[in-house]
XYZ file of C-alpha atoms in Angstrom:
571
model
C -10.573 -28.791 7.908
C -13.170 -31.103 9.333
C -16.711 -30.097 9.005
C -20.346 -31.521 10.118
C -21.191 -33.929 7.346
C -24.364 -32.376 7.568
C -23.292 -28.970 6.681
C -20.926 -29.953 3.632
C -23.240 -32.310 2.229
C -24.199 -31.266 -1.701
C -28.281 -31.506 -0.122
C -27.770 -28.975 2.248
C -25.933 -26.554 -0.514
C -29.013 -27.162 -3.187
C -31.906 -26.371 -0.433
C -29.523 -23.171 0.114
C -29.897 -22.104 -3.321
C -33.302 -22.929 -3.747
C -33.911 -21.187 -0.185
C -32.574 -18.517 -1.883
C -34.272 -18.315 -4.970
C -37.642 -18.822 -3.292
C -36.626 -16.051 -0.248
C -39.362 -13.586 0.087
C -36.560 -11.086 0.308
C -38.047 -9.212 -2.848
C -36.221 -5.766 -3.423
C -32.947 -7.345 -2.193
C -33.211 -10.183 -4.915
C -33.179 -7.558 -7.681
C -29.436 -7.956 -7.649
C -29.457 -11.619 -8.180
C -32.536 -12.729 -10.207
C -30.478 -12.346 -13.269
C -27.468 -14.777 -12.450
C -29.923 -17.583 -10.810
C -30.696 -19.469 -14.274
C -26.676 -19.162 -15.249
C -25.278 -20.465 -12.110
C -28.256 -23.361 -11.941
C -26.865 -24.421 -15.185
C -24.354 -26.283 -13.960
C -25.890 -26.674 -10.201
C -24.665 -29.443 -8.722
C -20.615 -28.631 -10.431
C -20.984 -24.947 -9.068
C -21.524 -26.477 -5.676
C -19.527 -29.209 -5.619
C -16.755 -26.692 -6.674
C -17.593 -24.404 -3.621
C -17.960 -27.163 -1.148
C -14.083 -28.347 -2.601
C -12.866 -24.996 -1.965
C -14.584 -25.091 2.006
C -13.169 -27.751 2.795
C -9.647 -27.390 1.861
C -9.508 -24.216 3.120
C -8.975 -21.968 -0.093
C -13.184 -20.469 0.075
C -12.346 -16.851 1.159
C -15.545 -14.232 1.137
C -15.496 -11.544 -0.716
C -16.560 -7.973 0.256
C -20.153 -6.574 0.131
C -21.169 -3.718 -1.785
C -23.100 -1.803 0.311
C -26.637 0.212 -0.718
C -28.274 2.130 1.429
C -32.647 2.492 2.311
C -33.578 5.117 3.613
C -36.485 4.758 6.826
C -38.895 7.027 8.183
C -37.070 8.562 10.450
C -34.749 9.804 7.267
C -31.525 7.595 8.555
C -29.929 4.762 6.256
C -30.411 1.245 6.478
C -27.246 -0.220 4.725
C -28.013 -3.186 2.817
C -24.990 -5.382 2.226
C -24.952 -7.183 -1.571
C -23.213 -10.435 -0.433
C -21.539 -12.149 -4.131
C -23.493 -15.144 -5.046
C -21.628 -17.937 -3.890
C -21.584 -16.208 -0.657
C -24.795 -15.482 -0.432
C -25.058 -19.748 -0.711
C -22.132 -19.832 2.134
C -24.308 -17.859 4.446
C -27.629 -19.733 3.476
C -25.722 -23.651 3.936
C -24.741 -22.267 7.281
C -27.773 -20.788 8.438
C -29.570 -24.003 7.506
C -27.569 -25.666 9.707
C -27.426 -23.240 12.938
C -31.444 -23.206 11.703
C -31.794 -26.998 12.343
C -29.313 -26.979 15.827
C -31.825 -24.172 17.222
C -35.047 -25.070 15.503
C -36.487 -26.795 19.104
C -34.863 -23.618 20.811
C -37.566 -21.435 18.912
C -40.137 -23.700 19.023
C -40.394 -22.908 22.772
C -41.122 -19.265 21.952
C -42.808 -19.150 18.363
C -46.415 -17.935 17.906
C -46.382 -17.144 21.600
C -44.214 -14.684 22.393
C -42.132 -14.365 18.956
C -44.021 -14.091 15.707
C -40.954 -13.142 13.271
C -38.810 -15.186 11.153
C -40.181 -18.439 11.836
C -38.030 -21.497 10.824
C -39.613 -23.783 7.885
C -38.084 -26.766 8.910
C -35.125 -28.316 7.489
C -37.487 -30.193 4.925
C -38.794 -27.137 3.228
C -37.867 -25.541 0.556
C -38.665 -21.991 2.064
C -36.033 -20.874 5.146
C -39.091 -18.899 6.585
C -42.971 -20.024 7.696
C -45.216 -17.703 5.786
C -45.093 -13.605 7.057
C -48.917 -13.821 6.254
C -49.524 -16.885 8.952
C -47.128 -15.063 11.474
C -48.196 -11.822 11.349
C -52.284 -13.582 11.554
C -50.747 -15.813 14.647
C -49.225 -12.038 15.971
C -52.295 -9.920 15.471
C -54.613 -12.654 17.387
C -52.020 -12.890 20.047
C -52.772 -9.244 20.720
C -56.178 -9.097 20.497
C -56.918 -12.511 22.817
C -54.637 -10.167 25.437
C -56.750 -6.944 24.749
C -60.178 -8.637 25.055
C -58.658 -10.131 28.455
C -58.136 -6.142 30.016
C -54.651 -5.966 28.996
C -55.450 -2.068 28.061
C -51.976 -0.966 29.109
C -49.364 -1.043 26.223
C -45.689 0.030 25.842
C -43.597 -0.793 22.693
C -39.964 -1.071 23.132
C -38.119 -1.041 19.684
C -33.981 -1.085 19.551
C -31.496 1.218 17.668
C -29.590 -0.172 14.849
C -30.171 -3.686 15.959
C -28.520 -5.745 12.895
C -25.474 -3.520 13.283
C -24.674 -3.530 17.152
C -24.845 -7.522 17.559
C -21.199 -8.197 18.565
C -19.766 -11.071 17.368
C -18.395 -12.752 20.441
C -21.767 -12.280 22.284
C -23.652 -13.991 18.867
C -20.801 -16.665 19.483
C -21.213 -17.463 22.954
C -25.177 -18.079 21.799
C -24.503 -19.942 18.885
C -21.584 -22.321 21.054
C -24.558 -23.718 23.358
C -25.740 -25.741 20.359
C -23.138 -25.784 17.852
C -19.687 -27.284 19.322
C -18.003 -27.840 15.997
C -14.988 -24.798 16.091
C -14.186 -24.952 12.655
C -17.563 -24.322 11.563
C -18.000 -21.073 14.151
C -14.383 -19.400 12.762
C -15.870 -19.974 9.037
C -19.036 -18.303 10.147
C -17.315 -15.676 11.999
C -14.589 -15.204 9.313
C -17.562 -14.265 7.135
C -18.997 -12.216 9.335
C -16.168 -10.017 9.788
C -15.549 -9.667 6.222
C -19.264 -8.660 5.608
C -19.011 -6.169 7.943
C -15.682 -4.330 7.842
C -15.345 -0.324 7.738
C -14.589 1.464 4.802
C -10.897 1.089 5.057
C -11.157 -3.206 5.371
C -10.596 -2.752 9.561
C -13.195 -5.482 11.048
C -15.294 -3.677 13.651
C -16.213 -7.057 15.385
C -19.952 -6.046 15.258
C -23.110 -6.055 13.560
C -24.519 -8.825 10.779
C -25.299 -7.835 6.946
C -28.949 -6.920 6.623
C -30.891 -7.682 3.344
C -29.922 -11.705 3.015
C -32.833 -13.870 4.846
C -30.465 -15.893 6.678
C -29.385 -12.442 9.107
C -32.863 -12.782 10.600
C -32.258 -16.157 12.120
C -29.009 -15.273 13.767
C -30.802 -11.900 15.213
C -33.478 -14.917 16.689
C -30.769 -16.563 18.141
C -29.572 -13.494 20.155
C -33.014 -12.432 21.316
C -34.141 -15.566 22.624
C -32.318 -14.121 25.590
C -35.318 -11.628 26.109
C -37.783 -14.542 24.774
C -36.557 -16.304 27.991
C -37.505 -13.835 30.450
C -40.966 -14.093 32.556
C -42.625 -10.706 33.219
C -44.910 -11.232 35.845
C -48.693 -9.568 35.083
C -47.296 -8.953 31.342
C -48.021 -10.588 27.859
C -45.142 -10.600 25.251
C -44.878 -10.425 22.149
C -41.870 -10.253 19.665
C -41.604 -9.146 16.148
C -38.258 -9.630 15.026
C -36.721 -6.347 17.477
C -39.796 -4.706 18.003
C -41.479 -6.202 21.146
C -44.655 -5.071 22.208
C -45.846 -5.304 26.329
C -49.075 -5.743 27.192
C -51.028 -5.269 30.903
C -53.529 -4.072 33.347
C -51.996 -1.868 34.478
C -49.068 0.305 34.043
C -46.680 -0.806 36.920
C -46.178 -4.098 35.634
C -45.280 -2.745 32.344
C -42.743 -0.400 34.230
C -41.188 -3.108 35.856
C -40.983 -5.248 32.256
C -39.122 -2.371 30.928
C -36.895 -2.131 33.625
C -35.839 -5.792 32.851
C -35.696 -5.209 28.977
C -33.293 -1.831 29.301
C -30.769 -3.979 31.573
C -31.063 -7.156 29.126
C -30.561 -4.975 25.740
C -27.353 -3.742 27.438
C -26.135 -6.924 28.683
C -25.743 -7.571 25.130
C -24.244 -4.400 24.304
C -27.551 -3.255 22.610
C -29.085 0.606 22.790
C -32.820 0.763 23.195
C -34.615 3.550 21.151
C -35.892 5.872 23.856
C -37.940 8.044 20.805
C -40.471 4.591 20.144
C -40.602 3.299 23.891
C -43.720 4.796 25.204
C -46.602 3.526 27.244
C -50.007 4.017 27.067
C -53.396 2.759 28.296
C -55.773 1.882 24.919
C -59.412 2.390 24.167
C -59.775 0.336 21.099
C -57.847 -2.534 19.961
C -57.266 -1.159 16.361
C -55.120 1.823 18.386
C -52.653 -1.175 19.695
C -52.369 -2.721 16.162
C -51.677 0.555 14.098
C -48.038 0.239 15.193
C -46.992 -2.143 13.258
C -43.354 -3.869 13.303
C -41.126 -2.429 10.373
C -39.553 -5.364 9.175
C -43.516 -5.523 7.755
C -44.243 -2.441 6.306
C -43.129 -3.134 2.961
C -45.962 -5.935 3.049
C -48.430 -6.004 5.100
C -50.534 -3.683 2.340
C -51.655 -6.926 0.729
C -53.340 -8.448 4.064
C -56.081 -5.850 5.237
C -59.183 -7.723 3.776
C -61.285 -8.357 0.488
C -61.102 -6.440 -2.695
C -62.506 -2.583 -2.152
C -64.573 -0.881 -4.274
C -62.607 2.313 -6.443
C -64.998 4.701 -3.909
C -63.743 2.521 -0.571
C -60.502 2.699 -1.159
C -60.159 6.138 -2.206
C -61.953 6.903 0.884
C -59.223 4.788 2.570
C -56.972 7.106 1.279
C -58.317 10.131 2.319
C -58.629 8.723 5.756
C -55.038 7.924 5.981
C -53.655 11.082 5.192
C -54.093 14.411 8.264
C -52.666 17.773 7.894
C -50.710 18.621 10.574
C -48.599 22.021 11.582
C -49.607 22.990 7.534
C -47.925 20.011 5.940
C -49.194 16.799 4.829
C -48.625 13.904 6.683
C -49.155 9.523 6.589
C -51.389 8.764 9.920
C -51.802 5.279 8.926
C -49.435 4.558 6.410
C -50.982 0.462 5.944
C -54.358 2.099 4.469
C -52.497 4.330 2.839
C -50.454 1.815 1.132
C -52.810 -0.590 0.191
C -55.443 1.797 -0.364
C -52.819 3.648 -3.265
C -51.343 0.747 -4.700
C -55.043 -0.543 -5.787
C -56.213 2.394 -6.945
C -56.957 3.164 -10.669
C -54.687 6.037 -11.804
C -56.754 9.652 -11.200
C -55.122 12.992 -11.335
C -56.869 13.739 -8.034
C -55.062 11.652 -5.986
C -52.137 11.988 -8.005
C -51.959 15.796 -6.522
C -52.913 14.937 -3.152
C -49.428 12.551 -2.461
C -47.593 15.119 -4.603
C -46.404 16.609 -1.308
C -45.377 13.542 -0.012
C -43.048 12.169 -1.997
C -39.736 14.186 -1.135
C -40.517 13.897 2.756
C -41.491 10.075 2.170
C -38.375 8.349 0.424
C -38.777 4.945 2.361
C -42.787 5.233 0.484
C -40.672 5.779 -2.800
C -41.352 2.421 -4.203
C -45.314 2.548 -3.344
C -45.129 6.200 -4.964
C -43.685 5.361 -7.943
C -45.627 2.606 -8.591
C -47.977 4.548 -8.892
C -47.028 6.863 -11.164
C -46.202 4.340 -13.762
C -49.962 4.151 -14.375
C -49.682 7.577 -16.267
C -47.661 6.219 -19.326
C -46.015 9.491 -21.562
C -48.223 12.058 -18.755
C -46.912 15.164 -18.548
C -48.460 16.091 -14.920
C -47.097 12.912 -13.343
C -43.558 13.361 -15.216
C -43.323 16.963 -13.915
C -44.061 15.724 -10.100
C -41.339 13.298 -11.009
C -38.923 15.603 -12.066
C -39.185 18.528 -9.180
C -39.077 15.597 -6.813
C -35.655 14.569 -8.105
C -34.758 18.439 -8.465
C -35.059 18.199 -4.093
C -32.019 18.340 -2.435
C -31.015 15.753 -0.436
C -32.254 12.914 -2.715
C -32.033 9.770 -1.134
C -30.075 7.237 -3.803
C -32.961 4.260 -3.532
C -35.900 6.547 -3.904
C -34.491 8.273 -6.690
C -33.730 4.888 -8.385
C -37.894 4.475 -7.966
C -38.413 7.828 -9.113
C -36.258 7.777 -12.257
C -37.925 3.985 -13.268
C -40.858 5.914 -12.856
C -39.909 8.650 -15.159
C -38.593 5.992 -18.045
C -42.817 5.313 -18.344
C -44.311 9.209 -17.338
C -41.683 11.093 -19.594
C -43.895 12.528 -22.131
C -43.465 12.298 -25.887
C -42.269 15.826 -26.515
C -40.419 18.516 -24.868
C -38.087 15.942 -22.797
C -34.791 17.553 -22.279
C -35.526 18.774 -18.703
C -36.702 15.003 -17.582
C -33.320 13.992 -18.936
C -31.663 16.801 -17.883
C -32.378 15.726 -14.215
C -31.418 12.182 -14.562
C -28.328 13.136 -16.188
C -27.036 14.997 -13.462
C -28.311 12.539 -10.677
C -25.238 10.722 -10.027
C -22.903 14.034 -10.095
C -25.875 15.190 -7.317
C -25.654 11.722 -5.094
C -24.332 11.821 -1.577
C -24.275 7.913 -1.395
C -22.887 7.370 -5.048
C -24.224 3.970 -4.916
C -24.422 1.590 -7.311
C -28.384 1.953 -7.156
C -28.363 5.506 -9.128
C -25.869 4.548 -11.650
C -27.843 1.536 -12.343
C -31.515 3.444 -12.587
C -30.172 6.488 -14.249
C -27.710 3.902 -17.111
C -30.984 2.026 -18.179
C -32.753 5.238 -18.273
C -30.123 6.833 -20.420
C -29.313 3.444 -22.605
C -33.424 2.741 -23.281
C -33.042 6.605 -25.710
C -29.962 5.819 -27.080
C -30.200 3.202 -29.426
C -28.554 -0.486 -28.819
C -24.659 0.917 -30.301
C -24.561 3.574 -27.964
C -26.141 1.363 -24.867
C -23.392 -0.921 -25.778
C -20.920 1.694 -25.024
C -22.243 2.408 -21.883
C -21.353 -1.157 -20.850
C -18.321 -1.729 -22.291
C -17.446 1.297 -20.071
C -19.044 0.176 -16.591
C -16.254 -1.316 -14.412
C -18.970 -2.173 -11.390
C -19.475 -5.963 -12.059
C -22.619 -5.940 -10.467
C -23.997 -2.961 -12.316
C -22.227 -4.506 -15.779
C -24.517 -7.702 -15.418
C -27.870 -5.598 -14.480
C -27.482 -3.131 -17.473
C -27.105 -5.960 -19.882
C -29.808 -7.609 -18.702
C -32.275 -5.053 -18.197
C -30.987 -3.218 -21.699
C -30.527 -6.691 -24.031
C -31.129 -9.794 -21.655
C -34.194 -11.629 -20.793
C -35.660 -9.099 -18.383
C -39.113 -9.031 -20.727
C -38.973 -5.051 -21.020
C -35.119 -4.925 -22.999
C -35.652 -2.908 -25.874
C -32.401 -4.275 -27.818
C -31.388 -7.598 -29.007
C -28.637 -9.714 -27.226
C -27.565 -9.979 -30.788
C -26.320 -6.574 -30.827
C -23.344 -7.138 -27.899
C -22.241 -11.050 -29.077
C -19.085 -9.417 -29.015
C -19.353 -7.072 -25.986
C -20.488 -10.773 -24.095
C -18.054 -12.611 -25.173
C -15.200 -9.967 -23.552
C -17.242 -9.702 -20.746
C -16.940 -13.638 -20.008
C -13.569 -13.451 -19.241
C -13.967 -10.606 -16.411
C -12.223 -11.297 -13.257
C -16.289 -11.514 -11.328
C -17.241 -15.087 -11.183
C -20.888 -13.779 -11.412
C -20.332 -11.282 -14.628
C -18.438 -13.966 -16.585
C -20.816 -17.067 -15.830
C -23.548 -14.755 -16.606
C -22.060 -13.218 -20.547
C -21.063 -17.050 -20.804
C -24.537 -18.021 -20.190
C -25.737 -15.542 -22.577
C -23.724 -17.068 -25.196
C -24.555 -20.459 -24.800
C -28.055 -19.788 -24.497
C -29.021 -17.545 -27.731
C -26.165 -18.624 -30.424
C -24.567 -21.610 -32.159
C -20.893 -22.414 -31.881
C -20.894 -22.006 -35.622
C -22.028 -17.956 -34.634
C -19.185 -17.816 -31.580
C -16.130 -18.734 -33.855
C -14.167 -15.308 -32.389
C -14.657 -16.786 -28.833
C -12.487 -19.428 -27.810
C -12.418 -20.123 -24.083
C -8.672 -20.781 -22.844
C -6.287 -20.973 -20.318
C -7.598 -17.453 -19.126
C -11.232 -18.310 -18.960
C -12.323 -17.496 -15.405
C -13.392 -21.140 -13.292
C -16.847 -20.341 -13.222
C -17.399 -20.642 -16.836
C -15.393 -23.669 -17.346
C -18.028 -25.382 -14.639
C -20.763 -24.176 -16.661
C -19.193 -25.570 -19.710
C -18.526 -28.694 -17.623
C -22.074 -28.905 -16.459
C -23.521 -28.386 -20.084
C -21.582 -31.063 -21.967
C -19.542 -28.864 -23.470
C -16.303 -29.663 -21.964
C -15.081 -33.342 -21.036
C -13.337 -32.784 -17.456
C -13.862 -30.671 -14.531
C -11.296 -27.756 -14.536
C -8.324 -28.016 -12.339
C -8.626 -27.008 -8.968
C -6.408 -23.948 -6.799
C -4.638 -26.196 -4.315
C -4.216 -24.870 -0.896
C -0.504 -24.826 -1.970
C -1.511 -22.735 -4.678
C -2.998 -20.094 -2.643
C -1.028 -20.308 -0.121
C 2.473 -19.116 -2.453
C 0.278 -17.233 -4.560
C -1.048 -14.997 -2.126
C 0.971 -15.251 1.186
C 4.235 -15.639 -0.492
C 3.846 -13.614 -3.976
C 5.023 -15.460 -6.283
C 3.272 -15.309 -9.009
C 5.004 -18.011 -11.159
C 2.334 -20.892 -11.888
C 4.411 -23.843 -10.577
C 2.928 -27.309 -9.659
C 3.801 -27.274 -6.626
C 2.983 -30.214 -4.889
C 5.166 -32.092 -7.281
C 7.988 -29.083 -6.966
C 7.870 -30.114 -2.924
C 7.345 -34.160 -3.212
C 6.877 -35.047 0.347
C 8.314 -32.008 1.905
């Protein structure tokens, strides 16, 4: 298959891994910050490997697990868990659409769009600091507010990630990217990340969670970018665009022209968070801000605050309204919590909130986990995860948050709850069975944790649990002593990422003298045999799958291992 050199090249494959290690992606990472030091090992053989397999044809991506997070509004945002190496694909060739379409968004960037600004194919980070866009973003506003732009509409789209349709994103990406082997391997990937439940591909939508999605959303809304709305400032966060004006005609007419663009490109604009409004005060336009920023933005409102400020900040935030207790500005509210010292007070006061708040469960529970062994804050805990529905992530939060508030006596209803959470779960994602397993294999003892893992099929949950239970997570309670032999089965598992991993493990805490029982063979999955390769601890690269290979293998079905290139001579 013939690629850009640029794309292949082992350069562009490291700066994807390191882009990926360094991604400020943080929640999503949790799934991979375990394997990074296995798999960077042997670096430059895992790539090298991977780039082999591109190019002649035999790299096939895998499918996603998919999580779900739940937003305000109490629908799911899915969250696709891409497998390492193609989590790598997707970076390499996002770097290189990045670097085709860098000038592109150059025209727009910190004047009308603010979100997901390229590095530059130099740096080691795929995105300019959030901090420095979202400063460039909030003076953008406020230079077109001090000018009499009081008028302001916000027009926000519905499931953005998941209606872009592939041969619209293609038709973008074409104008700067003519290689056609390169768009199908994109595409291919694509599809496969994206397929319904029964493996049908749907054609639409890219996996949200990896950094390199927010590029290729760029590249389909430069199409609004490109627009001129006369009397009207502009300004783009990711998909939430924000009109500014005099007065409210213009503003009308700018709308008019988004709603016909957004379904041009088969998008739905969200008619619930399109309003428009004349402003009194600038701080009114700025409460709104973008969501792809709420998770952060807490750690940007100003200097340190006093204990007194910021519970004041607190109180501020939060407004009763029809008898229930509700966020009115949930970035005070976040920052203002997260900073302050733990006090029963305040503990009570976002009691309320925490079963109508799940996307707030990870500012919640953090939290909580300043009342080590507290009874109070372990009892909120528990009738929270006693509501009905549960969202899977926030209970996750909640349940970490319970392994620090349970108290030291009188436990069984704490672990009563967590015991039945995954029989309760509507998602029955992996998140739960991860949260509530560590929860159950911290009390157990390290025999009976190991049980627990030699049971877990989930690869991705397998690796977690024996990292956060007996690998270098910091907080394990057991020794990776205890499972040398649970490992060492483990390294031959089918999941490139599992077996590298327990490999890893291995190499890393015991002598060869202390692994005599484990003798890697013919059966030994690839990905260890490159580690061993890249450690010195085996003399030649393993043998490559030849395209022939998977080509009788999986097309024709025979199983039979056969050279067959030499079987076939020149035929």
């Amino acid at each position: 298959m013939t690629y850009q050199r640029q794309f292949l090249s082992r350069n562009n494959f490291i700066l994807a891994f390191e882009r990926i290690v360094r991604g400020g992606n943080k929640e999503y990472k949790q799934f991979y910050r375990h394997l990074y030091p296995s798999y960077n090992l042997s670096l430059q053989e895992n790539l090298d490997d991977l780039i082999h397999d591109i190019k002649s044809g035999t790299y096939k991506p895998s499918k996603p697990t998919i999580v779900f997070q739940p937003k305000k509004t109490l629908i799911l945002r899915p969250l696709a868990i891409l497998s390492l190496t193609d989590l790598i694909v997707y970076q390499a060739i996002t770097n290189h659409i990045a670097n085709k379409f860098e000038s592109e968004q150059t025209k727009y960037a910190f004047s009308k769009s603010f979100g997901a600004i390229y590095a530059g194919k130099h740096s080691p980070f795929f995105y300019r600091s959030w901090k420095v866009c979202y400063s460039a973003y909030n003076k953008a506003i406020e230079r077109a507010f001090n000018t009499g732009n009081t008028f302001v509409a916000d027009f926000d789209l519905v499931s953005f990630y998941e209606l872009i349709d592939h041969n619209l994103l293609k038709e973008k990406l074409v104008e700067k990217i003519k290689n056609v082997e390169f768009l199908n391997l994109l595409f291919e990937c694509l599809e496969r990340w994206t397929s319904d439940a029964a493996g049908s591909h749907i054609h639409h939508g890219i996996p949200q969670g990896p950094e390199p999605s927010a590029f290729l959303a760029e590249c389909f809304l430069f199409h609004f970018d490109a627009k001129h709305f006369k009397d009207v400032k502009y300004f783009r966060y990711v998909d939430d665009i924000k009109l500014m004006a005099k007065s409210d005609i213009p503003l009308r007419r700018a709308l008019l022209h988004l709603d016909l663009s957004s379904k041009e490109l088969g998008l739905v604009p969200q008619a619930q968070k399109i309003e428009l409004r004349e402003t009194t005060c600038l701080e009114e336009v700025l409460k709104n801000i973008p969501s792809s920023l709420v998770l952060h933005i807490e750690e940007n409102i100003g200097n340190k605050l006093s204990q007194h400020k910021l519970l004041n900040m607190l109180r501020k935030s939060i407004k009763r309204l029809n008898k229930q207790m509700v966020i009115d500005d949930v970035t005070k509210f976040k920052y203002s919590l997260v900073r302050l010292d733990p006090r029963k007070d305040v503990l009570k006061k976002i009691t309320p909130l925490l079963a109508h708040r799940p996307d707030l469960s990870g500012i919640f529970a953090s939290y909580l986990k300043k009342f080590p062994n507290n009874k109070l804050a372990a009892d909120i805990l528990l009738e929270t995860l006693r509501t009905d529905p549960i969202y899977d992530a926030a209970a996750t939060n909640y349940i970490d948050a319970m392994d620090i508030c349970e108290p030291n006596n009188n436990q069984y209803p704490y672990r009563r709850v967590i015991q039945t959470a995954n029989r309760r779960s509507v998602e029955k994602s992996i998140l739960i069975k991860i949260a509530s397993q560590v929860y159950k294999g911290r009390r157990v003892g390290a025999k009976d944790a190991a049980k627990i893992i030699e049971k877990e099929e989930h690869p991705i949950v397998c690796s977690i649990l024996i990292h956060r239970l007996f690998g270098d997570s910091g907080s394990a309670p057991y020794k990776i002593g205890h499972i040398k032999t649970l490992i060492q089965q483990k390294s031959y598992e089918k999941d490139a990422n599992l077996a590298r991993y327990c490999a890893s493990l291995l190499f890393l805490n015991f002598s060869w003298n202390e692994l005599k029982g484990w003798k890697p063979g013919s059966k030994t999955h690839q990905s260890v045999k490159l580690l061993m390769f890249g450690l010195g601890l085996r003399a030649r690269m393993p043998k490559k799958t030849t395209v022939l290979d998977t080509f009788f293998k999986d097309r024709m079905k025979i199983g039979i291992s056969i050279s067959w290139r030499k079987a076939l001579g020149k035929d």
